[in-house]
Short mmCIF file of C-alpha atoms in Angstrom, two decimals:
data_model
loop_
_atom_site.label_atom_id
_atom_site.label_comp_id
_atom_site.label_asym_id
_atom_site.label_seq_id
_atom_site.Cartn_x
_atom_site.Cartn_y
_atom_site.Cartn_z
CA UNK A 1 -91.79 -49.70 -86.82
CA UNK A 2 -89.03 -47.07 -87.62
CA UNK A 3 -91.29 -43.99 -86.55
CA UNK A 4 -91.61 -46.00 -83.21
CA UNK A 5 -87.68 -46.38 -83.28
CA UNK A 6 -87.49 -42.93 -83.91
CA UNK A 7 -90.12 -41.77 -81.18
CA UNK A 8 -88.28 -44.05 -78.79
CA UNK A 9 -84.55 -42.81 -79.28
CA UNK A 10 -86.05 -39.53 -78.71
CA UNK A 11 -87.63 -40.28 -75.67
CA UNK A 12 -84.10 -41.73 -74.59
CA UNK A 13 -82.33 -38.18 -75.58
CA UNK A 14 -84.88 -36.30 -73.60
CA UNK A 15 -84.71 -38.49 -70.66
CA UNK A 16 -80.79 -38.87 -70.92
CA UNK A 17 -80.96 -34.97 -71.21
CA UNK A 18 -83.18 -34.48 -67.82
CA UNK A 19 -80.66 -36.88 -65.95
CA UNK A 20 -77.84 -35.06 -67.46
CA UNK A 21 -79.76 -31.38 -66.69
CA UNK A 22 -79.96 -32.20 -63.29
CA UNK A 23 -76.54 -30.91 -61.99
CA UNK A 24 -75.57 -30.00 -58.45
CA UNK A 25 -75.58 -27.13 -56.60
CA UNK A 26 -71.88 -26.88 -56.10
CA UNK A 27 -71.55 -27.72 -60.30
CA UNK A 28 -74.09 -24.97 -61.34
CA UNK A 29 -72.06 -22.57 -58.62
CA UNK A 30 -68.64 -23.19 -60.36
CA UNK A 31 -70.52 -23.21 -63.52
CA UNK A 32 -71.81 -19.38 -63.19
CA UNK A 33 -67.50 -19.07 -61.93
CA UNK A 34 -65.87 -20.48 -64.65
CA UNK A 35 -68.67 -18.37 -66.85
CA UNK A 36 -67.38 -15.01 -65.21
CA UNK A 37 -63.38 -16.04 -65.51
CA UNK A 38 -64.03 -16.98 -69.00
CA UNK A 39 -65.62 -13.27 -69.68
CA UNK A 40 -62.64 -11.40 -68.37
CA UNK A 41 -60.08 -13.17 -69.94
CA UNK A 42 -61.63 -12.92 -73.24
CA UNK A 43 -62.63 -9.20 -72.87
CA UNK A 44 -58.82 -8.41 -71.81
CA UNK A 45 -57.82 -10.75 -74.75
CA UNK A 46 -59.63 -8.66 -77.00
CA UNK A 47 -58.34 -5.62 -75.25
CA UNK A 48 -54.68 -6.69 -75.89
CA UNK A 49 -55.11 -7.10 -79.75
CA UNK A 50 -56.62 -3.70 -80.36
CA UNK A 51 -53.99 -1.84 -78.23
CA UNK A 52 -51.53 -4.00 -80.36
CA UNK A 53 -53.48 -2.93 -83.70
CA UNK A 54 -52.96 1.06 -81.91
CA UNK A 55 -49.33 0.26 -81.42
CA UNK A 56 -49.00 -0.64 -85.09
CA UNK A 57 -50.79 2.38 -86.53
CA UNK A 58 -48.31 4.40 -84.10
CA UNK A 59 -45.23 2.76 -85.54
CA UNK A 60 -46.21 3.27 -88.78
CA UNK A 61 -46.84 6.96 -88.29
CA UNK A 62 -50.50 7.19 -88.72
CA UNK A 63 -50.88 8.43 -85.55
CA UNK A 64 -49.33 10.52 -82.73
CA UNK A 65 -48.59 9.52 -79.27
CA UNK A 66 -50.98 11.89 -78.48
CA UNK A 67 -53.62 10.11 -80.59
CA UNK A 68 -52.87 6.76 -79.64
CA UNK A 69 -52.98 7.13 -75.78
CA UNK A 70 -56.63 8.07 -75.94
CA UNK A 71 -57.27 5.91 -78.33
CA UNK A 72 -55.85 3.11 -75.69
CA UNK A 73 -58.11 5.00 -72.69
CA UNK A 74 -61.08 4.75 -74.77
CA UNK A 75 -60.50 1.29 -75.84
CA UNK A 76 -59.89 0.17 -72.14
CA UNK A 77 -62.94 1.75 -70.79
CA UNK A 78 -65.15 0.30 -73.40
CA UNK A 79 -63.88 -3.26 -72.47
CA UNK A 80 -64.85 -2.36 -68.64
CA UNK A 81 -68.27 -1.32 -69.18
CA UNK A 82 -68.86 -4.89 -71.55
CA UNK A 83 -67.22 -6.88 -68.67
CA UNK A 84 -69.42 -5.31 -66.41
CA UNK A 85 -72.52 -5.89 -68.15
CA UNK A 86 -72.04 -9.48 -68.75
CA UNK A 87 -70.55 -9.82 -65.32
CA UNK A 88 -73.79 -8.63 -64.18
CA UNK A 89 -75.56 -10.79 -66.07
CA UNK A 90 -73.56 -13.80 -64.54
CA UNK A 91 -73.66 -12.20 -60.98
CA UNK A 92 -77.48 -12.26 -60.84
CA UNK A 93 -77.66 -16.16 -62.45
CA UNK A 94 -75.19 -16.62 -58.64
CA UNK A 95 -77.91 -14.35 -56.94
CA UNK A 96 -80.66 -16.40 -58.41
CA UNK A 97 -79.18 -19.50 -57.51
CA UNK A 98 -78.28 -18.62 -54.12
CA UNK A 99 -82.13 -17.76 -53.29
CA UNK A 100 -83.24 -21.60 -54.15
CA UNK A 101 -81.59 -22.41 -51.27
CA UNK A 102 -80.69 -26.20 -52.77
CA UNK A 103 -79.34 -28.62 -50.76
CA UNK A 104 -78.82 -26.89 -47.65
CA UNK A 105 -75.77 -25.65 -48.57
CA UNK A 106 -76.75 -22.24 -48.36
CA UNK A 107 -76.46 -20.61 -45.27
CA UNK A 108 -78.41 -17.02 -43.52
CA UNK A 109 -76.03 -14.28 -42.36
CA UNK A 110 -78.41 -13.53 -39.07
CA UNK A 111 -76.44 -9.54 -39.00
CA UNK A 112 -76.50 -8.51 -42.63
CA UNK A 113 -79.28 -11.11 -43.86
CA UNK A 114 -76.96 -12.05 -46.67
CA UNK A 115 -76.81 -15.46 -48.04
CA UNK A 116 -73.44 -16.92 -48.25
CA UNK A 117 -72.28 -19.89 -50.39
CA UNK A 118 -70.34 -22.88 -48.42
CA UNK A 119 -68.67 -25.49 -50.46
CA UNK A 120 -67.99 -28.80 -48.65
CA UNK A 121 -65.44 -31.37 -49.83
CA UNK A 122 -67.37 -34.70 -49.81
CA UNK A 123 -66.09 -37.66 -48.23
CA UNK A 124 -66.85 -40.79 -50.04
CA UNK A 125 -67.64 -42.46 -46.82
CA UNK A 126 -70.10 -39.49 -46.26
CA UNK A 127 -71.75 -40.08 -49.45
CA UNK A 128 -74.73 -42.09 -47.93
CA UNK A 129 -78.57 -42.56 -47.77
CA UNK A 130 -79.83 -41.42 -44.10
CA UNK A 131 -78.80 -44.25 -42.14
CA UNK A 132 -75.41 -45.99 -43.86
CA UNK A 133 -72.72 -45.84 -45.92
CA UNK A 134 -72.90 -45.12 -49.94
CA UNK A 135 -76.19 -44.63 -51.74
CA UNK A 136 -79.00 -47.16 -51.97
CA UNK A 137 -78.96 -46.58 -55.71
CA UNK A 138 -75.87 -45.68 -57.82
CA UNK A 139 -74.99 -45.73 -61.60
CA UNK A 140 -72.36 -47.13 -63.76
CA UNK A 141 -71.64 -46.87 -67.64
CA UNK A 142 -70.88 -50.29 -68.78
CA UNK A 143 -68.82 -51.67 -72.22
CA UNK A 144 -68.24 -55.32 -73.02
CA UNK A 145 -67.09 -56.85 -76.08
CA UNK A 146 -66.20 -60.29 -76.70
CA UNK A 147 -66.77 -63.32 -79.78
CA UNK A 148 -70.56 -63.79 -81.50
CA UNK A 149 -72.09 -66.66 -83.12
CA UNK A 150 -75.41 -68.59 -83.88
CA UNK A 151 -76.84 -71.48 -82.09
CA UNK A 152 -79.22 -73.91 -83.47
CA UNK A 153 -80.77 -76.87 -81.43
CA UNK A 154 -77.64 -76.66 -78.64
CA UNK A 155 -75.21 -76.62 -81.39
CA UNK A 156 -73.12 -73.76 -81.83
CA UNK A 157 -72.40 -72.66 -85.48
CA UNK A 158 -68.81 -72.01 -86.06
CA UNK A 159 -68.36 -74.55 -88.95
CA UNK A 160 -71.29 -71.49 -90.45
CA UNK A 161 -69.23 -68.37 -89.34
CA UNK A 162 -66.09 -67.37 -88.32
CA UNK A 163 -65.78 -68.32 -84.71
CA UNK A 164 -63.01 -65.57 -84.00
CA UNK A 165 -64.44 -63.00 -86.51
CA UNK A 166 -67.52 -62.36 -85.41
CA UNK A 167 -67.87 -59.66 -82.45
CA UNK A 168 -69.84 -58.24 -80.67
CA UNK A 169 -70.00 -54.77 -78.71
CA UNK A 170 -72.18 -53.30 -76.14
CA UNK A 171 -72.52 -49.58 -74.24
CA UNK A 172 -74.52 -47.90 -72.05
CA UNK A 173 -75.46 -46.87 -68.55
CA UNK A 174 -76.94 -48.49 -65.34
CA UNK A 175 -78.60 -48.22 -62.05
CA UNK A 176 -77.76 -50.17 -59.23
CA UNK A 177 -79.78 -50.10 -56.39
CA UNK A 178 -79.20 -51.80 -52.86
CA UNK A 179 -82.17 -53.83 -52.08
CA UNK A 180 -81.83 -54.41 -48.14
CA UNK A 181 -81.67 -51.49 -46.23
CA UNK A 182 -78.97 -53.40 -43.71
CA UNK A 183 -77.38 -56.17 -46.24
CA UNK A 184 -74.99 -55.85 -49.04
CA UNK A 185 -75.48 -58.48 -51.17
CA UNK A 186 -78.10 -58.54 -53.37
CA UNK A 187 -78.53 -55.50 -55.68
CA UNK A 188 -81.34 -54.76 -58.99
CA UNK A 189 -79.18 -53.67 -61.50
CA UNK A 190 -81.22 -52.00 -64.64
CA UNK A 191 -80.33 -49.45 -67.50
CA UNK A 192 -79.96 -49.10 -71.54
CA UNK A 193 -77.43 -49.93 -73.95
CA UNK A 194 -76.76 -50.03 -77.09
CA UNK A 195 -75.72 -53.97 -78.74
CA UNK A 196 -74.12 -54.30 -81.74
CA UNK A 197 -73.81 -58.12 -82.86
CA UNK A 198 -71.84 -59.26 -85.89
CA UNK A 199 -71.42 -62.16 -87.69
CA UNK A 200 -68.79 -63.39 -90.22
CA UNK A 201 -69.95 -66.27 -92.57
CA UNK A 202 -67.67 -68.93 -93.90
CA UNK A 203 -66.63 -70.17 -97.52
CA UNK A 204 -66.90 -66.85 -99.50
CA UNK A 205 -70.92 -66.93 -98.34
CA UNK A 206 -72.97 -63.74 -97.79
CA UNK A 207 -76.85 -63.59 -96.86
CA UNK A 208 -79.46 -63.34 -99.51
CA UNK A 209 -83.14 -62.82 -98.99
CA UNK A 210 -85.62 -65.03 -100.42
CA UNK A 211 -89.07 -64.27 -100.04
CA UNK A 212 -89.50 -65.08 -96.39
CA UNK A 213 -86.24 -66.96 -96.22
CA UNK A 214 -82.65 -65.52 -95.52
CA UNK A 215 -80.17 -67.97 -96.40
CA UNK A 216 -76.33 -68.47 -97.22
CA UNK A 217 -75.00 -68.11 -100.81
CA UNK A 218 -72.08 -68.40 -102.05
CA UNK A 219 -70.82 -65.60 -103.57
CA UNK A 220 -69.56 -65.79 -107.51
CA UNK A 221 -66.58 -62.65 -106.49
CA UNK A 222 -63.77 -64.07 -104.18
CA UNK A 223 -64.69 -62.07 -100.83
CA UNK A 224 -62.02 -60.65 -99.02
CA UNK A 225 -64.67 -59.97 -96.03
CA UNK A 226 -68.32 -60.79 -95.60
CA UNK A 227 -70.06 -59.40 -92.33
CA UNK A 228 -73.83 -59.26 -91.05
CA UNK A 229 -74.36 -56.64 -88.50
CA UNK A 230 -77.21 -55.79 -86.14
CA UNK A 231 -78.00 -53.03 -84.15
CA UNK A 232 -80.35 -53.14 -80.60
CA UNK A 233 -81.65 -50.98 -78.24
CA UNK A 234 -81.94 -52.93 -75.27
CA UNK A 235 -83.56 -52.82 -71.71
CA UNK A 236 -80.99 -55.37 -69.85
CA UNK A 237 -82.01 -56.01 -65.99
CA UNK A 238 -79.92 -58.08 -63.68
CA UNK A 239 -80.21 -59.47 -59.89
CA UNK A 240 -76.72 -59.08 -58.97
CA UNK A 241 -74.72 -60.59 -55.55
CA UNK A 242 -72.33 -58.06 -54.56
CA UNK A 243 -70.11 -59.77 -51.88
CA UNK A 244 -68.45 -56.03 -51.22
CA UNK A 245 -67.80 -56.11 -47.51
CA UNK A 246 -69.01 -53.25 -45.41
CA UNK A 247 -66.55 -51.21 -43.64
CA UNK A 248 -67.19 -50.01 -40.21
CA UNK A 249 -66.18 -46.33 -39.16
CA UNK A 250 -66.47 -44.71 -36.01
CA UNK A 251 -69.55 -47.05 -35.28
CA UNK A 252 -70.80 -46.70 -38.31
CA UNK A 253 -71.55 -49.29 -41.41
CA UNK A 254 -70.32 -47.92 -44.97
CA UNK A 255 -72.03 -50.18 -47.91
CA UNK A 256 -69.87 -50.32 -50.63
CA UNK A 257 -70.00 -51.70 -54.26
CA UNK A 258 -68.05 -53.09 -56.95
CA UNK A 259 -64.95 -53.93 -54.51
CA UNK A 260 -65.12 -57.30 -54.97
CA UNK A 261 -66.27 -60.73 -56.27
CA UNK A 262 -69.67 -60.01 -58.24
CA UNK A 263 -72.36 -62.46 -59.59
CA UNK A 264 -75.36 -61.51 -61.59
CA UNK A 265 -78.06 -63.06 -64.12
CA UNK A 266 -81.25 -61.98 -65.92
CA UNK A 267 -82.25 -60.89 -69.09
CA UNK A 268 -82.82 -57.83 -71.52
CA UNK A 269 -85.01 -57.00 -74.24
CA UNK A 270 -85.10 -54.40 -76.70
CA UNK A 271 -85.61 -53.52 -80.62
CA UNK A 272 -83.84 -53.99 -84.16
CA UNK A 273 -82.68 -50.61 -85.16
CA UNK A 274 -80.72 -51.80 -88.07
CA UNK A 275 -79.70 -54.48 -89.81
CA UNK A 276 -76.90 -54.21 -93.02
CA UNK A 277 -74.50 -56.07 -94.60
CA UNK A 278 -71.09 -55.21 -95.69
CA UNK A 279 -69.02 -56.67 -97.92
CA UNK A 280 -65.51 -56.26 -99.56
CA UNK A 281 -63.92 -57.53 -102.69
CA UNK A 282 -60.87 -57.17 -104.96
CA UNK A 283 -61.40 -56.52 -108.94
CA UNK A 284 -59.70 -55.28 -111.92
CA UNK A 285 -56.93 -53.82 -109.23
CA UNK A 286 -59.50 -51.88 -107.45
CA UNK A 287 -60.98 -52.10 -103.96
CA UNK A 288 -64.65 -52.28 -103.55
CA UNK A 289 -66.79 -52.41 -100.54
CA UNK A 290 -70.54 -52.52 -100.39
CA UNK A 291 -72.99 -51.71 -97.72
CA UNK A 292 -76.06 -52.97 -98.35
CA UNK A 293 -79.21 -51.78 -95.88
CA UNK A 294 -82.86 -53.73 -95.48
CA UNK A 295 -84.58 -55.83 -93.30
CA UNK A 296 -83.08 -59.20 -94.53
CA UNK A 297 -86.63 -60.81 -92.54
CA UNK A 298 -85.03 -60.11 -88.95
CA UNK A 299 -86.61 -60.06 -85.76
CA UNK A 300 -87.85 -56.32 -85.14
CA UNK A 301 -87.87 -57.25 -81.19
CA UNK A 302 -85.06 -59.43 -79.64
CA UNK A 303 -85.21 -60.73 -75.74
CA UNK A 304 -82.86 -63.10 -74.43
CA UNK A 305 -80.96 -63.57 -70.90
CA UNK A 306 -77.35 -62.79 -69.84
CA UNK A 307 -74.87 -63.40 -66.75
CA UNK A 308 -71.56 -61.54 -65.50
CA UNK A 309 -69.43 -63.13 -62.93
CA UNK A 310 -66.09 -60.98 -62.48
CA UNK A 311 -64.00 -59.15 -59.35
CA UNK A 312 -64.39 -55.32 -59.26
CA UNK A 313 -65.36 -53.39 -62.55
CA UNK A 314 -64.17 -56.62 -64.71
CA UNK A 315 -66.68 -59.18 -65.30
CA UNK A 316 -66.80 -62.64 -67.80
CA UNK A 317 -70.07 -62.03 -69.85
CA UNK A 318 -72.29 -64.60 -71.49
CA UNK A 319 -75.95 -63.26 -73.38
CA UNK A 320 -78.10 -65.96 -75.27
CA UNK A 321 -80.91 -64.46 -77.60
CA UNK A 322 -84.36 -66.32 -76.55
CA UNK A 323 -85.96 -65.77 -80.30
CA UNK A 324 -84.28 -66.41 -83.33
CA UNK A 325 -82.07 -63.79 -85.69
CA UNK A 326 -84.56 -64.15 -88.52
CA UNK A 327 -88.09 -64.48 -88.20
CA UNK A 328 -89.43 -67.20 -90.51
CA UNK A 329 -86.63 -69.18 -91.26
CA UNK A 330 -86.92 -73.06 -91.43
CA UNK A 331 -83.41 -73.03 -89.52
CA UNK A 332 -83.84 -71.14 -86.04
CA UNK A 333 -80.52 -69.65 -85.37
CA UNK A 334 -80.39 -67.23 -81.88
CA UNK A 335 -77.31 -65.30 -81.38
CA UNK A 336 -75.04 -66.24 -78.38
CA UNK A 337 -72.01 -64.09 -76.84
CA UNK A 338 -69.32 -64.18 -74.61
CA UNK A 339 -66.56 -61.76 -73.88
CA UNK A 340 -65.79 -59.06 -70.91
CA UNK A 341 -67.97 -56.18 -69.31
CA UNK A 342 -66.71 -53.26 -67.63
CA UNK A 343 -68.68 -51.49 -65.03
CA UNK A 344 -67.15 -48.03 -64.39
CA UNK A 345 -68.94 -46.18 -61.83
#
């Protein structure tokens, strides 16, 4: 199970990677820029501290006037020939990039068949698929964070944990894609995140494993803090009703998201990564906190469903676990959360 954890986070980097690797032609342009700006400032940086180290031999009388202006000259024209070379070496990344011809923002001189580089500033109304308004498919990074506990039979657990202690938090990015070519409102929002879900038992009690059973014990130390965390990489997917109106300009229909009331529901599933318990305690005058790492019998898979309803990037955010925390316990307890999402896009 953890080499597939590992294989899996990797695959994530790599694909993350790609997405990330896939930059624009205007962005790899003012890339290869900022490269050459960066070379000549640091070359003339350079520059200045050994005329300055010159300047200092010359006060000091270790060498004439004489000596230290062609020291300088030499210096100087060293400098030039290494900011041409790597100059060159940026220039001809430009040159390459200019013959891919990406995005048809390259354009043919017809006289001097030179290529030319045209930057456009892009109109967020422009930014569109090939017949309206803003892309069929988008993405957003999302965060929520709100109050965890454990459910058993309906009946939510706070007499069990600490009802305003236990958290949980939640990262990660989406795609949101426009299902109807002509209608706003109904959207499949999927992605990856990473859930964190902690709870806080009650009555100086930690978790202790018993064969197949994890259970609550008291604990013998007065605890100033007892906390079970969990940490998921999930695969949520929502169906979400984006009542965004469309805006109409010169004729034409703009689809827009996340600028108003939003609705969605469905589900995620995903795997345990890790599971550990911390706890803190006070004795002899001295602070102690332990971590302790293991299974502790939980669920290596976890599926449940979830629902936003919120205005904008601000949602209220309920998730209910389907199968229980732990995976042979007599007592089925499945996680429950509600707080507030953000969905930045």
């Amino acid at each position: 199970m953890k080499n597939f954890t590992i294989y899996l986070v990797i695959l994530i980097f790599l694909f993350v990677s790609k997405v990330l690797g896939q930059a624009t032609f205007e962005s790899r342009a003012k890339q290869i820029a900022n490269k050459i700006e960066k070379i000549t400032k640091e070359e003339k940086a350079t520059l200045k501290e050994e005329v300055e180290a010159v300047n200092v031999q010359l006060s000091e009388g270790k060498i004439t006037q004489e000596q230290a202006d062609k020291r300088k000259k030499e210096l100087a024209e060293a400098r030039a020939v290494i900011i041409e070379e790597k100059v060159t070496l940026a220039q001809n990344e430009l040159n390459d990039l200019v013959q891919e011809k990406v995005d048809g923002k390259i354009k043919e001189d017809s006289v001097g068949k030179k290529y030319s580089i045209v930057f456009h500033v892009r109109d967020k109304d422009r930014d569109k698929d090939s017949i309206h308004g803003e892309k069929r498919t988008t993405s957003q990074f999302v965060f929520a964070m709100g109050l965890n506990n454990m459910m058993v039979d309906g009946k939510l657990q706070d007499s069990n944990y600490s009802f305003i202690g236990s958290h949980f938090y939640e990262w990660g990015f989406t795609y949101n894609s426009r299902l109807m070519k002509n209608d706003n409102l109904l959207h499949a929002k999927y992605g990856l995140s990473l859930m964190y879900n902690n709870i806080r038992p009650t009555e100086n009690r930690n978790f202790v494993v018993n064969g197949n059973q994890t259970v609550l014990q008291t604990n013998a130390i007065n605890l100033d803090e007892s906390r079970f965390r969990n940490v998921y990489i999930v695969a949520p997917v929502h169906l979400e009703f984006d009542f965004s109106r469309p805006k109409v300009n010169n004729g034409k229909t703009y689809f827009r998201t996340h600028e108003s009331f939003r609705f969605g529901i469905g589900g995620y599933a995903g795997i345990n990564v890790k599971s550990k318990q911390i706890i803190k305690y006070d004795q002899d005058d001295l602070d102690y906190k332990t971590t302790i790492k293991g299974d502790y019998n939980v669920n290596n898979f976890i599926y449940g469903l979830s629902s936003y309803i919120g205005y904008k990037a601000f949602s209220l955010y309920a998730k209910y676990d389907l199968n229980p925390l732990f995976q042979d316990n007599l007592v089925k307890e499945n996680n429950i959360s509600l707080g507030l999402r953000l969905d930045l896009n």
